[in-house]
Amino acid sequence: MVYPDEAGEAGHSGSGAVAVRPAEFARIDDACAEFLRVIARIRALAVEIGDQEHWGLGERQVRLISGGTLVARLRSVAAANENSVTAVLDAHSQIVGDIRQSFRVARDLMVVADEEWAGRLRSSETSAGQHISSVPV
């Protein structure tokens, strides 16, 4: 493990050394959680919009068949089909969840391998108001 010095420069202990700052690493989980909350809010809005009864596009006028057609298309874009807003947001949620899980696995491995780093991570998590329990790998 390579730790940055006070100026943020990393000392090198061999080729391929990477500086891993516990405080920044600890924020990854929180950022993923926030991203998932935002995706969930946008998804809920898309569903709400799709379920809206009256769109005001002439969909209730028999003579304006384009109004009903347009509303039907907009509803299908919001609905849960494979090419909809909700499907795309579900895919994004899955990707963020996978990234979050990957970082948790990496974190757990680093905690097991480096007790000093683990202490710095716990300190960073505490100061950020979060606690990410460490599961032994």
Coordinates of C-alpha atoms in Angstrom, one line a residue:
M1 CA 0.0 0.0 0.0
V2 CA 1.3 3.5 -0.7
Y3 CA 0.3 6.4 1.4
P4 CA 0.5 10.0 0.2
D5 CA 2.8 12.4 2.1
E6 CA 1.5 15.7 3.5
A7 CA 1.7 17.4 0.1
G8 CA -0.4 14.6 -1.4
E9 CA 2.6 13.0 -3.2
A10 CA 2.8 9.2 -3.1
G11 CA 5.9 7.5 -2.2
H12 CA 6.7 4.5 -4.3
S13 CA 7.5 1.0 -3.0
G14 CA 7.9 -0.6 -6.3
S15 CA 6.5 -0.5 -9.8
G16 CA 2.8 -0.2 -10.1
A17 CA 2.3 1.3 -6.7
V18 CA -1.0 3.1 -6.3
A19 CA -1.9 5.7 -3.7
V20 CA -5.1 4.7 -2.0
R21 CA -6.4 7.4 0.3
P22 CA -8.8 6.0 2.9
A23 CA -10.8 9.2 3.2
E24 CA -11.5 9.3 -0.5
F25 CA -12.1 5.5 -0.6
A26 CA -14.6 5.8 2.2
R27 CA -16.7 8.4 0.3
I28 CA -17.2 6.0 -2.7
D29 CA -19.8 4.0 -0.8
D30 CA -21.7 7.2 0.2
A31 CA -21.5 8.5 -3.4
C32 CA -22.9 5.3 -4.7
A33 CA -25.7 5.4 -2.2
E34 CA -26.6 8.9 -3.2
F35 CA -26.5 8.0 -6.9
L36 CA -28.9 5.1 -6.2
R37 CA -31.3 7.5 -4.3
V38 CA -31.3 9.9 -7.2
I39 CA -31.9 7.1 -9.7
A40 CA -34.8 5.9 -7.6
R41 CA -36.3 9.4 -7.4
I42 CA -36.0 9.9 -11.2
R43 CA -37.5 6.4 -11.8
A44 CA -40.5 7.2 -9.5
L45 CA -41.1 10.5 -11.4
A46 CA -41.0 8.6 -14.7
V47 CA -43.6 6.1 -13.4
E48 CA -45.7 9.0 -12.0
I49 CA -45.6 10.8 -15.4
G50 CA -46.5 7.6 -17.3
D51 CA -49.4 7.0 -15.0
Q52 CA -50.8 10.5 -15.4
E53 CA -54.4 10.5 -16.4
H54 CA -54.7 13.7 -18.4
W55 CA -51.7 15.0 -20.4
G56 CA -53.4 18.0 -22.0
L57 CA -52.3 17.0 -25.5
G58 CA -55.7 16.6 -27.0
E59 CA -55.9 12.9 -26.1
R60 CA -59.6 13.2 -25.0
Q61 CA -60.6 14.7 -28.3
V62 CA -61.9 12.0 -30.7
R63 CA -61.1 14.1 -33.7
L64 CA -57.5 14.5 -32.7
I65 CA -56.2 11.0 -33.0
S66 CA -52.6 12.2 -32.9
G67 CA -53.1 13.3 -29.3
G68 CA -54.1 9.8 -28.1
T69 CA -51.3 8.3 -30.2
L70 CA -48.7 10.7 -28.7
V71 CA -49.8 10.0 -25.1
A72 CA -49.7 6.2 -25.7
R73 CA -46.1 6.5 -27.0
L74 CA -45.1 8.7 -24.1
R75 CA -46.6 6.3 -21.6
S76 CA -44.8 3.4 -23.3
V77 CA -41.5 5.3 -22.9
A78 CA -42.1 5.7 -19.2
A79 CA -43.4 2.2 -18.7
A80 CA -41.4 -0.9 -17.8
N81 CA -40.7 -2.3 -21.3
E82 CA -37.1 -3.0 -22.4
N83 CA -36.6 0.3 -24.1
S84 CA -38.2 2.6 -21.4
V85 CA -36.9 5.2 -19.0
T86 CA -37.5 2.8 -16.1
A87 CA -35.6 0.0 -17.8
V88 CA -32.6 2.3 -18.5
L89 CA -32.7 3.5 -14.9
D90 CA -32.9 -0.1 -13.6
A91 CA -29.8 -0.9 -15.6
H92 CA -28.0 2.1 -14.2
S93 CA -29.0 1.0 -10.6
Q94 CA -27.6 -2.4 -11.3
I95 CA -24.3 -0.9 -12.6
V96 CA -23.9 1.4 -9.6
G97 CA -24.7 -1.5 -7.3
D98 CA -22.1 -3.6 -8.9
I99 CA -19.5 -0.8 -8.6
R100 CA -20.4 -0.4 -5.0
Q101 CA -20.1 -4.1 -4.3
S102 CA -16.7 -4.2 -6.1
F103 CA -15.4 -1.4 -4.0
R104 CA -16.7 -3.1 -0.8
V105 CA -14.9 -6.3 -1.7
A106 CA -11.7 -4.3 -2.4
R107 CA -12.0 -2.4 0.8
D108 CA -12.5 -5.6 2.8
L109 CA -9.4 -7.2 1.3
M110 CA -7.4 -4.0 2.0
V111 CA -8.6 -4.0 5.6
V112 CA -7.5 -7.6 6.1
A113 CA -4.1 -6.9 4.4
D114 CA -3.2 -3.6 6.1
E115 CA -4.2 -2.8 9.6
E116 CA -2.9 0.7 9.5
W117 CA -5.0 1.5 6.4
A118 CA -8.0 -0.1 8.1
G119 CA -7.6 2.3 11.0
R120 CA -7.4 5.2 8.7
L121 CA -10.5 4.0 6.9
R122 CA -12.5 3.6 10.1
S123 CA -11.4 7.1 11.2
S124 CA -12.5 8.5 7.8
E125 CA -15.9 6.7 8.0
T126 CA -16.5 8.0 11.5
S127 CA -15.7 11.6 10.5
A128 CA -18.0 11.3 7.5
G129 CA -20.8 10.1 9.8
Q130 CA -21.0 6.6 8.2
H131 CA -20.0 3.2 9.2
I132 CA -19.4 0.5 6.7
S133 CA -19.0 -2.8 8.5
S134 CA -16.1 -4.8 7.4
V135 CA -16.8 -8.4 6.6
P136 CA -13.7 -10.6 6.8
V137 CA -12.9 -12.1 3.4

